[in-house]
Coordinates of C-alpha atoms and ligand atoms in Angstrom, one line a residue:
Chain A
M1 CA -0.1 -0.2 0.0
S2 CA 1.6 3.5 -1.1
A3 CA 1.6 6.1 1.2
T4 CA -1.5 8.0 -1.1
T5 CA -3.2 5.1 -1.1
K6 CA -2.9 4.3 2.6
R7 CA -6.3 4.7 4.9
L8 CA -7.2 3.3 8.3
A9 CA -8.1 -0.2 8.3
G10 CA -11.8 -1.1 8.2
H11 CA -12.5 1.4 6.3
E12 CA -14.6 -1.1 3.0
A13 CA -16.2 -2.9 5.9
I14 CA -17.6 -0.3 7.5
R15 CA -19.0 1.4 4.2
V16 CA -20.1 -2.8 3.3
K17 CA -21.5 -4.2 7.0
G18 CA -22.5 -0.5 8.7
W19 CA -20.1 0.6 11.4
L20 CA -21.2 -1.3 14.2
A21 CA -20.9 -4.6 12.4
A22 CA -17.4 -3.9 11.9
H23 CA -17.1 -2.8 15.1
K24 CA -18.6 -5.5 16.7
W25 CA -16.1 -8.3 18.9
L26 CA -14.1 -4.8 19.4
I27 CA -17.2 -3.0 21.2
L28 CA -17.9 -6.1 23.2
R29 CA -14.4 -6.6 24.1
R30 CA -14.8 -3.2 25.5
L31 CA -17.2 -3.8 27.6
S32 CA -16.0 -6.5 28.8
Q33 CA -13.1 -4.6 29.5
V34 CA -15.0 -2.3 31.4
M35 CA -17.7 -5.0 33.4
F36 CA -14.4 -6.5 34.3
L37 CA -12.7 -3.2 36.2
L38 CA -16.8 -2.6 37.2
V39 CA -17.1 -5.7 38.9
F40 CA -14.3 -5.1 41.6
L41 CA -14.8 -1.6 41.5
V42 CA -18.8 -1.5 43.3
G43 CA -17.0 -2.6 46.2
P44 CA -15.4 -0.3 47.1
W45 CA -17.6 2.8 45.1
F46 CA -20.8 1.4 47.1
G47 CA -20.2 -1.2 48.6
I48 CA -21.7 -4.6 46.6
W49 CA -18.8 -7.2 47.4
W50 CA -19.2 -9.6 44.3
V51 CA -16.0 -9.2 44.1
T52 CA -13.4 -8.6 46.4
G53 CA -9.5 -7.6 46.1
T54 CA -7.7 -7.6 42.7
L55 CA -6.6 -9.4 39.2
A56 CA -4.0 -11.4 41.9
G57 CA -6.1 -12.5 43.6
S58 CA -9.7 -12.5 44.0
R59 CA -13.7 -14.2 45.6
T60 CA -16.0 -13.5 44.4
F61 CA -19.6 -14.0 46.6
G62 CA -17.9 -15.2 49.3
V63 CA -16.8 -17.9 47.9
L64 CA -15.0 -18.3 45.1
P65 CA -11.4 -18.3 45.0
L66 CA -9.4 -17.0 41.7
T67 CA -5.8 -16.3 41.5
D68 CA -3.0 -14.8 38.3
P69 CA -0.9 -18.4 38.3
L70 CA 1.9 -16.6 37.0
V71 CA 2.1 -15.0 40.0
L72 CA 1.6 -17.8 42.1
L73 CA 4.1 -19.6 40.4
Q74 CA 6.6 -16.8 41.0
S75 CA 5.8 -17.3 44.8
L76 CA 6.3 -21.7 44.1
V77 CA 9.7 -21.0 42.7
A78 CA 10.7 -17.8 45.3
G79 CA 10.5 -20.7 48.1
H80 CA 7.0 -20.8 49.0
L81 CA 4.6 -23.3 49.6
P82 CA 0.7 -21.5 49.3
E83 CA -2.8 -22.3 51.1
L84 CA -4.9 -24.4 49.0
T85 CA -6.9 -21.2 49.0
A86 CA -4.9 -19.2 46.2
I87 CA -4.0 -23.0 44.1
V88 CA -7.2 -23.6 43.7
G89 CA -8.0 -20.2 42.2
A90 CA -4.9 -20.5 39.9
L91 CA -5.9 -23.4 38.5
I92 CA -10.1 -22.4 37.3
V93 CA -8.2 -19.7 35.9
M94 CA -5.9 -21.6 34.1
A95 CA -9.0 -24.9 33.4
V96 CA -10.8 -21.5 32.1
Y97 CA -8.1 -19.7 29.7
A98 CA -6.8 -23.0 28.7
V99 CA -10.3 -23.7 27.1
I100 CA -11.3 -20.5 25.7
G101 CA -7.8 -19.6 24.9
G102 CA -4.7 -17.9 27.4
R103 CA -4.2 -14.2 25.2
V104 CA -8.7 -14.2 25.7
F105 CA -7.6 -12.4 29.1
C106 CA -5.2 -10.2 27.2
S107 CA -7.4 -8.8 25.4
W108 CA -10.9 -9.1 27.4
V109 CA -9.6 -9.0 30.1
C110 CA -6.0 -6.8 31.5
P111 CA -6.4 -3.1 32.0
I112 CA -3.8 -2.3 30.4
N113 CA -5.1 -3.9 26.7
P114 CA -6.9 -0.1 26.0
V115 CA -3.8 1.6 26.9
T116 CA -1.5 0.6 24.5
D117 CA -4.7 -0.2 22.1
G118 CA -5.0 3.2 22.5
A119 CA -1.0 3.9 22.0
H120 CA -1.5 1.7 18.6
W121 CA -4.5 3.9 17.5
L122 CA -2.4 7.1 17.9
H123 CA 0.1 5.4 16.3
D124 CA -1.3 4.5 12.9
R125 CA -3.1 8.3 12.6
L126 CA 0.8 10.3 13.4
G127 CA 1.9 7.6 11.2
F128 CA 5.3 6.8 13.1
S129 CA 7.9 3.6 11.5
K130 CA 7.3 0.7 13.7
G131 CA 9.8 0.9 16.0
W132 CA 12.1 -1.1 17.7
Q133 CA 10.9 -4.3 16.7
P134 CA 12.1 -7.0 19.2
K135 CA 11.2 -11.0 18.5
R136 CA 8.1 -12.4 19.2
S137 CA 9.9 -15.0 22.0
T138 CA 11.7 -12.2 23.2
R139 CA 8.2 -12.2 25.9
L140 CA 9.4 -15.8 25.8
W141 CA 12.7 -15.3 28.0
I142 CA 11.2 -12.8 30.0
L143 CA 9.3 -15.0 31.0
G144 CA 12.0 -17.3 31.9
A145 CA 14.2 -14.2 33.3
V146 CA 11.1 -13.7 35.5
L147 CA 11.4 -16.4 37.5
A148 CA 14.8 -17.0 37.6
V149 CA 14.9 -13.8 39.4
S150 CA 11.9 -15.2 41.2
A151 CA 13.7 -18.3 42.8
V152 CA 17.3 -16.2 43.1
T153 CA 16.2 -12.7 45.2
G154 CA 13.0 -15.3 46.7
T155 CA 10.0 -13.0 46.3
I156 CA 7.8 -12.9 43.9
A157 CA 9.5 -9.9 41.5
W158 CA 7.6 -9.0 38.6
E159 CA 5.2 -7.6 40.8
V160 CA 8.2 -5.1 41.9
V161 CA 6.8 -3.2 38.4
N162 CA 4.1 -5.4 36.7
P163 CA 1.7 -2.8 35.3
V164 CA -1.0 -5.1 34.8
T165 CA -1.8 -5.7 38.6
I166 CA -0.4 -1.9 40.0
L167 CA -3.2 -0.7 37.3
H168 CA -5.3 -2.5 38.5
R169 CA -4.6 -2.9 42.3
G170 CA -4.0 1.2 41.9
L171 CA -7.4 1.9 40.0
V172 CA -9.4 -0.5 43.3
Y173 CA -6.7 0.5 45.8
G174 CA -5.5 3.7 45.8
M175 CA -3.0 4.7 42.5
G176 CA -0.2 6.9 44.3
F177 CA 2.3 6.5 41.2
A178 CA 0.4 4.3 39.1
W179 CA 0.0 6.0 36.4
A180 CA 3.0 7.3 35.5
L181 CA 4.2 3.1 35.3
V182 CA 1.0 2.9 32.9
G183 CA 2.4 6.7 31.1
A184 CA 5.3 4.9 30.3
V185 CA 3.9 1.5 28.9
F186 CA 1.8 4.1 27.0
L187 CA 5.2 5.9 24.9
F188 CA 7.1 3.2 24.6
D189 CA 4.1 1.4 22.6
L190 CA 3.5 4.7 20.5
V191 CA 7.3 6.0 20.2
V192 CA 9.7 3.0 21.1
A193 CA 8.3 0.0 19.5
R194 CA 4.4 -0.8 18.3
R195 CA 2.8 -2.8 19.4
G196 CA 6.6 -3.5 21.8
W197 CA 4.5 -4.1 25.3
C198 CA 1.5 -6.5 24.9
G199 CA 3.3 -8.2 21.3
H200 CA 7.0 -8.5 22.5
V201 CA 7.6 -7.4 26.3
C202 CA 4.6 -8.3 28.5
P203 CA 6.1 -12.2 30.2
V204 CA 2.8 -12.3 31.6
G205 CA 0.5 -12.5 28.6
A206 CA 3.6 -15.0 27.1
F207 CA 1.6 -16.4 30.2
Y208 CA -1.1 -16.7 29.5
G209 CA -0.5 -18.5 25.6
L210 CA 1.0 -20.7 27.2
I211 CA -1.3 -21.9 28.6
G212 CA -3.6 -21.4 25.9
T213 CA -2.1 -23.8 23.5
K214 CA -4.6 -26.1 22.7
S215 CA -7.3 -24.3 23.1
L216 CA -11.2 -24.8 22.5
L217 CA -12.1 -21.0 20.9
R218 CA -10.1 -20.6 17.6
V219 CA -10.8 -17.9 15.0
S220 CA -11.2 -19.5 11.3
A221 CA -10.9 -18.4 8.0
V222 CA -13.2 -20.3 6.9
N223 CA -14.4 -17.5 4.0
R224 CA -10.7 -17.5 2.7
S225 CA -11.2 -18.1 -0.4
A226 CA -13.1 -14.4 -0.4
C227 CA -10.2 -12.7 0.2
N228 CA -10.0 -9.7 -2.3
D229 CA -6.3 -8.7 -0.6
C230 CA -7.0 -5.4 0.9
M231 CA -4.7 -6.5 4.2
D232 CA -7.4 -5.2 6.8
C233 CA -6.4 -8.0 9.0
F234 CA -3.6 -8.0 8.9
A235 CA -3.1 -3.9 9.9
V236 CA -5.6 -4.1 13.1
C237 CA -4.3 -8.0 14.8
P238 CA -2.3 -7.9 17.5
E239 CA 0.4 -10.9 16.6
S240 CA -0.4 -10.3 13.0
Q241 CA 1.9 -13.5 12.4
V242 CA -0.6 -16.0 13.0
I243 CA -2.8 -14.8 9.7
P244 CA -1.0 -16.0 7.4
A245 CA -1.0 -20.0 7.1
A246 CA -4.6 -19.9 7.5
L247 CA -6.3 -17.2 5.7
R248 CA -3.8 -18.1 2.6
G249 CA -3.8 -21.9 3.3
R250 CA -0.9 -22.9 1.5
D251 CA -1.1 -27.2 0.4
G252 CA -4.2 -27.3 1.4
A253 CA -3.9 -25.5 5.4
S254 CA -6.0 -25.6 8.7
P255 CA -7.9 -21.7 8.3
L256 CA -7.9 -22.2 12.0
I257 CA -5.3 -19.7 13.5
L258 CA -3.8 -21.8 16.3
S259 CA -0.7 -19.8 17.1
S260 CA -1.2 -19.3 20.9
D261 CA -0.3 -16.1 19.7
C262 CA -3.4 -15.1 19.1
T263 CA -6.3 -13.0 21.3
N264 CA -9.1 -13.7 20.3
C265 CA -9.3 -10.6 20.4
G266 CA -11.9 -11.0 17.2
R267 CA -11.4 -7.3 15.5
C268 CA -10.2 -9.9 12.4
I269 CA -13.8 -10.7 11.7
D270 CA -14.8 -6.9 12.8
V271 CA -12.1 -5.1 9.3
C272 CA -13.2 -8.2 6.7
A273 CA -16.0 -6.3 4.2
V274 CA -15.7 -10.1 2.7
D275 CA -16.5 -11.7 6.4
V276 CA -13.6 -14.2 5.8
F277 CA -12.6 -15.1 9.3
A278 CA -15.2 -16.8 12.4
F279 CA -15.1 -17.3 16.1
T280 CA -15.5 -21.5 15.8
H281 CA -13.6 -24.0 17.8
R282 CA -10.6 -26.1 16.9
C283 CA -11.8 -29.4 15.1
D284 CA -13.8 -27.3 13.1
T285 CA -11.6 -27.4 9.6
Y286 CA -14.6 -26.7 7.2
V287 CA -13.4 -24.1 4.7
K288 CA -16.5 -22.6 2.3
N289 CA -15.4 -22.8 -1.4
D290 CA -11.9 -23.9 -0.5
E291 CA -11.6 -25.1 -4.7
Q292 CA -11.4 -21.5 -5.8
L293 CA -8.5 -20.8 -3.5
A294 CA -7.0 -23.4 -4.6
D295 CA -7.7 -21.3 -8.1
K296 CA -6.4 -18.3 -7.1
A297 CA -3.1 -20.0 -6.4
A298 CA -3.2 -21.2 -10.0
Chain B
M1 CA 34.3 -23.3 14.3
P2 CA 33.4 -27.1 13.9
A3 CA 36.8 -29.4 15.1
S4 CA 35.9 -30.6 11.1
G5 CA 37.2 -27.5 10.3
Q6 CA 33.7 -26.7 8.2
P7 CA 32.4 -23.5 9.1
I8 CA 28.9 -22.6 10.6
S9 CA 25.7 -23.1 8.4
P10 CA 24.3 -19.4 8.5
Q11 CA 21.6 -20.8 10.2
R12 CA 23.0 -22.3 13.0
R13 CA 25.0 -18.9 14.1
R14 CA 22.1 -17.0 13.4
F15 CA 20.7 -19.2 15.8
L16 CA 23.5 -18.8 18.1
T17 CA 23.7 -14.9 18.1
E18 CA 20.0 -14.4 18.1
T19 CA 20.4 -17.4 21.2
A20 CA 23.4 -15.7 22.8
R21 CA 21.4 -12.1 21.8
M22 CA 18.7 -13.0 24.2
A23 CA 20.5 -14.2 26.6
G24 CA 22.6 -11.5 27.6
G25 CA 19.8 -9.1 26.9
C26 CA 18.1 -11.5 29.7
V27 CA 20.9 -11.3 32.2
V28 CA 20.5 -7.1 31.5
A29 CA 17.0 -7.3 32.4
G30 CA 16.9 -9.7 35.2
S31 CA 19.9 -7.6 36.8
A32 CA 17.5 -4.3 36.3
L33 CA 14.8 -6.4 37.8
A34 CA 16.7 -8.0 40.7
Y35 CA 18.0 -4.8 42.0
L36 CA 14.6 -3.4 42.1
V37 CA 13.2 -6.8 44.0
N38 CA 16.0 -5.9 46.3
D39 CA 15.3 -2.4 46.8
A40 CA 11.5 -2.8 47.6
R41 CA 12.7 -5.2 50.3
G42 CA 13.3 -2.2 53.2
L43 CA 10.2 -1.4 55.5
P44 CA 10.0 1.2 57.6
A45 CA 10.2 1.1 61.1
E46 CA 7.1 3.0 61.3
A47 CA 5.0 -0.5 58.8
L48 CA 3.6 -2.3 60.0
R49 CA 2.2 -6.1 58.6
P50 CA -0.6 -7.4 60.1
P51 CA -1.1 -10.2 62.7
G52 CA 0.7 -13.4 61.9
A53 CA 2.4 -12.3 58.9
L54 CA 5.4 -14.7 58.5
P55 CA 9.3 -13.2 58.7
E56 CA 10.1 -10.2 55.3
A57 CA 11.7 -11.7 53.5
D58 CA 9.0 -14.6 53.6
F59 CA 6.0 -12.3 52.9
L60 CA 7.8 -11.4 50.2
A61 CA 8.1 -14.4 48.8
A62 CA 3.7 -15.7 50.0
C63 CA 2.2 -12.3 49.7
I64 CA 0.3 -12.0 46.2
R65 CA -1.2 -8.2 47.2
C66 CA -4.1 -9.0 46.6
G67 CA -6.1 -7.1 49.3
L68 CA -8.7 -9.4 50.9
C69 CA -6.8 -9.1 54.3
V70 CA -7.3 -4.9 54.1
R71 CA -10.9 -5.8 52.5
D72 CA -11.9 -8.0 56.1
C73 CA -10.6 -5.3 58.8
P74 CA -13.6 -4.2 60.3
Y75 CA -10.9 -1.2 61.4
D76 CA -10.1 -0.6 57.9
T77 CA -5.7 -1.2 60.0
L78 CA -4.8 -2.3 56.8
S79 CA -3.9 -1.0 53.5
L80 CA -2.2 -2.0 50.4
A81 CA 1.2 0.1 49.8
E82 CA 1.0 2.5 47.3
L83 CA 4.1 2.9 44.4
G84 CA 5.9 6.0 44.5
V85 CA 3.8 7.0 48.0
D86 CA 4.1 4.1 50.5
G87 CA 7.5 2.7 51.7
P88 CA 6.8 -1.1 52.3
A89 CA 7.1 -2.7 49.2
T90 CA 4.2 -2.1 46.1
G91 CA 0.7 -3.8 47.0
T92 CA 1.6 -5.1 50.5
P93 CA 0.1 -5.1 53.5
F94 CA 1.4 -2.8 57.0
F95 CA -0.6 -0.6 58.7
T96 CA 0.9 2.9 60.5
A97 CA 0.2 2.3 64.2
R98 CA -0.1 5.7 64.9
Q99 CA -2.6 6.8 62.1
V100 CA -4.9 3.7 62.6
P101 CA -4.0 0.8 65.2
C102 CA -4.6 -3.2 65.9
E103 CA -8.2 -3.6 67.2
M104 CA -6.7 -7.5 68.1
C105 CA -10.2 -8.7 66.7
E106 CA -10.3 -12.2 68.4
D107 CA -11.7 -14.0 65.3
V108 CA -8.4 -12.6 63.3
P109 CA -10.5 -11.9 60.0
C110 CA -6.8 -11.0 58.2
V111 CA -6.0 -13.7 58.5
A112 CA -8.6 -15.4 57.2
A113 CA -9.2 -13.7 54.5
C114 CA -6.0 -14.6 53.7
P115 CA -5.8 -16.5 50.6
T116 CA -1.9 -17.5 50.5
G117 CA -1.0 -18.3 53.4
A118 CA 1.1 -14.6 53.3
L119 CA -0.9 -14.0 56.9
D120 CA 0.0 -17.4 58.7
P121 CA -3.5 -19.3 59.3
S122 CA -1.8 -20.6 62.2
L123 CA -2.6 -18.0 64.3
T124 CA -5.9 -18.5 65.6
N125 CA -5.5 -16.8 69.0
I126 CA -5.1 -12.3 68.4
D127 CA -3.1 -13.1 72.2
D128 CA 0.1 -14.7 69.7
A129 CA 0.0 -12.4 67.1
R130 CA 3.9 -10.4 67.3
M131 CA 3.5 -7.2 65.5
G132 CA 5.9 -5.3 66.4
T133 CA 7.1 -4.3 70.5
A134 CA 5.8 -1.5 71.7
V135 CA 9.3 0.1 73.4
L136 CA 8.9 3.7 75.8
V137 CA 11.4 5.3 73.5
D138 CA 11.0 9.2 74.9
Q139 CA 11.6 8.3 79.0
E140 CA 12.0 12.5 79.0
N141 CA 8.7 13.3 77.5
C142 CA 6.6 10.9 78.5
L143 CA 4.0 11.7 81.7
N144 CA 5.1 8.8 84.4
L145 CA 8.2 9.7 84.2
L146 CA 8.1 12.7 84.5
G147 CA 5.8 12.0 87.7
L148 CA 2.0 12.3 86.3
R149 CA -0.5 10.0 85.9
C150 CA -1.8 10.0 82.5
D151 CA -1.7 6.4 82.6
V152 CA -3.1 6.3 78.6
C153 CA -1.4 4.0 76.8
Y154 CA -2.3 1.6 80.1
R155 CA -5.0 1.5 80.2
V156 CA -5.9 1.5 76.6
C157 CA -3.7 -2.5 76.1
P158 CA -6.2 -4.6 75.3
V159 CA -3.0 -7.2 77.5
I160 CA -3.1 -4.7 80.2
D161 CA -1.0 -5.9 82.9
E162 CA 0.5 -8.3 80.9
A163 CA 1.8 -6.0 78.1
I164 CA 2.1 -3.5 79.3
T165 CA 2.4 -2.7 83.6
L166 CA 3.4 0.5 85.8
E167 CA 6.1 0.1 88.3
L168 CA 6.4 1.9 91.1
S169 CA 9.7 3.7 92.4
H170 CA 10.0 7.0 94.8
N171 CA 10.0 10.1 92.9
V172 CA 13.7 12.0 93.7
R173 CA 12.7 15.1 92.2
S174 CA 9.4 16.0 94.6
G175 CA 10.5 14.0 97.5
H176 CA 7.6 12.3 98.7
H177 CA 5.7 11.0 95.6
A178 CA 6.1 7.9 93.8
I179 CA 6.7 7.2 89.6
F180 CA 4.7 4.5 87.7
A181 CA 6.8 4.0 84.8
P182 CA 4.9 2.0 82.4
V183 CA 7.0 -1.1 81.5
V184 CA 6.3 -3.0 78.2
H185 CA 6.5 -6.3 78.3
A186 CA 7.6 -8.3 75.3
D187 CA 6.3 -12.0 75.8
H188 CA 2.9 -10.6 76.0
C189 CA 3.6 -7.6 73.5
T190 CA 1.3 -8.1 70.0
G191 CA 2.4 -5.0 68.8
C192 CA -1.1 -3.7 67.7
G193 CA -0.3 0.0 68.4
M194 CA -3.2 1.0 70.4
C195 CA -0.9 2.4 73.3
E196 CA 1.5 4.7 70.5
K197 CA -2.3 6.0 68.8
S198 CA -2.9 6.9 72.5
C199 CA -0.4 8.8 72.8
V200 CA -1.5 12.3 74.2
L201 CA 1.4 13.5 73.8
P202 CA 2.1 15.7 70.3
E203 CA 4.4 12.8 68.9
A204 CA 4.2 9.9 70.9
A205 CA 6.3 9.1 73.6
I206 CA 6.1 4.7 73.0
K207 CA 5.8 3.6 69.6
V208 CA 5.9 0.0 68.0
L209 CA 9.1 -1.0 66.9
P210 CA 9.7 -3.5 64.8
V211 CA 10.6 -7.4 66.5
R212 CA 14.0 -6.4 65.1
L213 CA 14.4 -2.6 66.2
A214 CA 13.1 -3.4 69.9
R215 CA 14.8 -6.0 71.3
G216 CA 17.9 -7.1 71.9
R217 CA 18.6 -11.1 72.3
S218 CA 20.9 -12.7 75.1
A219 CA 23.6 -15.2 74.8
D220 CA 22.2 -18.3 74.5
H221 CA 25.3 -20.1 76.7
Y222 CA 23.4 -17.7 79.2
R223 CA 21.8 -18.6 82.6
K224 CA 20.6 -16.4 85.0
G225 CA 22.0 -18.7 88.2
W226 CA 18.8 -17.0 90.4
E227 CA 16.4 -18.9 88.5
E228 CA 18.3 -21.7 87.8
K229 CA 19.2 -21.7 91.6
D230 CA 15.2 -21.4 92.5
A231 CA 14.3 -24.3 89.5
R232 CA 16.1 -26.8 90.9
G233 CA 16.2 -26.3 94.6
A234 CA 19.0 -26.0 95.9
P235 CA 22.6 -24.5 94.3
V236 CA 22.9 -25.2 90.9
V237 CA 27.0 -25.9 91.8
E238 CA 27.5 -28.1 94.9
G239 CA 30.3 -27.4 97.9
I240 CA 30.2 -23.7 97.6
I241 CA 30.8 -22.0 101.1
D242 CA 29.2 -18.8 101.5
L243 CA 31.6 -16.7 102.9
P244 CA 30.3 -13.6 104.6
D245 CA 30.1 -10.6 102.5
R246 CA 32.4 -7.4 103.1
L247 CA 30.8 -4.5 102.5
P248 CA 30.9 -1.0 103.5
G249 CA 29.3 0.1 106.4
P250 CA 28.7 -0.7 110.6
G251 CA 29.8 -4.4 110.8
T252 CA 31.8 -4.5 107.9
D253 CA 35.9 -5.1 108.4
N254 CA 36.7 -2.2 106.4
L255 CA 38.7 1.0 108.3
T256 CA 37.5 3.2 105.7
A257 CA 34.3 3.2 106.3
P258 CA 31.6 4.3 109.1
G259 CA 31.7 2.2 111.8
G260 CA 33.9 0.1 109.8
F261 CA 36.5 -2.1 112.3
E262 CA 39.9 -3.4 112.5
P263 CA 40.3 -7.1 111.2
A264 CA 40.9 -10.4 114.1
L265 CA 42.9 -11.4 111.6
K266 CA 46.2 -10.5 110.1
L267 CA 47.7 -11.2 106.7
P268 CA 51.5 -10.4 106.2
G269 CA 51.6 -8.0 103.5
V270 CA 48.3 -7.6 103.0
K271 CA 46.9 -3.4 103.7
P272 CA 43.6 -3.7 104.4
Ligands
SF4_301 S1 -6.2 -13.7 14.8 FE1 -8.3 -11.8 15.0 S2 -8.6 -12.7 17.0 FE2 -6.8 -13.6 16.7 S3 -5.2 -11.5 17.7 FE3 -5.6 -11.6 15.2 S4 -7.2 -9.9 14.7 FE4 -7.0 -11.0 16.7
SF4_302 S1 -6.7 -8.4 64.1 FE1 -8.8 -7.5 64.0 S2 -7.9 -4.8 63.4 FE2 -6.2 -6.3 63.3 S3 -5.5 -6.1 60.8 FE3 -6.6 -8.2 62.2 S4 -8.6 -7.1 61.5 FE4 -7.4 -5.3 61.3
SF4_303 S1 -5.1 -11.1 52.3 FE1 -2.7 -12.1 51.8 S2 -1.4 -12.3 50.1 FE2 -3.3 -10.7 50.0 S3 -2.8 -8.9 50.4 FE3 -3.5 -10.3 52.3 S4 -1.6 -11.0 53.6 FE4 -1.0 -10.6 50.9
SF4_304 S1 1.1 -2.5 70.9 FE1 1.2 -0.9 73.5 S2 -1.6 -1.7 73.7 FE2 -0.7 -3.2 71.6 S3 -0.2 -5.1 73.1 FE3 1.9 -3.7 73.0 S4 1.7 -2.3 74.8 FE4 -0.6 -3.5 74.3

């Protein structure tokens, strides 16, 4: 796409499907993010204690414990054997994300996601260059380093800097200078590295990705034969490296986006004017009119 | 280069440099993180951990900073440390006695709320809590030590007459009054902070300090002879003869003391 024809992704989809349909999953996702904040906030704000605690650990309706599995894993390698309540909480969280996709946490729950999405939105409009693009495996290395530091120092190391829990805890219990940290993440994504934090650095996302390697809920390029190469899905996808294999379907490759990097955000479904993508489960390899795709390739 | 003398294939070279680069980056980033972690260890002396908190080093490995203890404290004693504002490690629970002390709830709801065991669930009797130890740090300004009857710290103590007592002594200044000194007994003091909170002075004369600052430690081999003797009901070492004590004053053989007398037996070369 040359600079003169450059326009914002999703333009065509809005024209064809209408604004609402072209933003369906995005709107649902923002609602989910707001909802996950509100359930924690109605307690301190209005005294409605459905959910108590933070994303690191919480108690719902006085009984259901939930624990962030990465925080608990750090606690384990730091040498503390947690009480059963926290362990059960972490197992429940892992079980849920193992089914719906680990990085669903990133796009539907995490309070940092709106921040980095905002940075990306501005980044696009300002036409900044990609900037520093470390390998996707960087976050796995950082995850390893975090666990190593936890083990060596005997503390839950990442919690000292983790913007995810610090922002969430800040909103629920009091911000302090957490804004500065959140601002730093925003600036990092805006000027240093496009999609830098969630896409390359954050070990929390990396860990949830590992949980969801075999997740049931997946996006499929069912209608890939209709793809007109507008590249809008690549432009909006926070992990665009996951798309080509499923979309291009070389050598009859599965239409399912099986990479655990995919956050199941559904934005590719939104912005596609010809409705190539849809949510489905990982055993559904059905492809519409695949012969046409083969013809096209020929 | 392999021993065979063949050059490393480009892919392999790329893989190796890439791995080396990542590992190097991780060492740098990991060291920075370790530095921050160590920096976050320092717990200010005024910041007290909730009842049952594990020793600080273990606590930082255990507490996931969820704040459930904070929410279940009925007196809003506890709060989570805010980034860059409060001294303790970010997000960990603490309280400041002079602001809101711990009311020593009988059912210890904070400990019951903790999902991780960072607050030790074996603490079921709040009297066993050791959040710190009260110390009468300013003996010059304490009203009781000036000879007045303030007694506030003593009266508010939930473990009154065990954790804190009033010890009588003669008031030398006035010559005919008593001084009622507040004395803390660390064996019973829970460190709840009620005394510090209630001290009527603009700056409390009695303060709860972390146990490490408040207390010394006796050497392991020290024994208190008088206790050993009482426990045994007999002298600790057999065959010791109790000689008469030579005290100054009348009745002693010390000539220089008033009422002293000349010793009956004079050893050659020994001056009295
Ligand atoms: S492939 Fe689609 S659902 Fe997955 S992260 Fe990219 S845009 Fe979101
Ligand atoms: S014992 Fe009661 S007052 Fe003290 S910290 Fe726990 S809940 Fe709060
Ligand atoms: S409830 Fe336990 S784990 Fe949670 S903040 Fe309090 S001490 Fe930490
Ligand atoms: S801190 Fe003060 S009030 Fe609390 S138990 Fe100790 S002496 Fe008593």
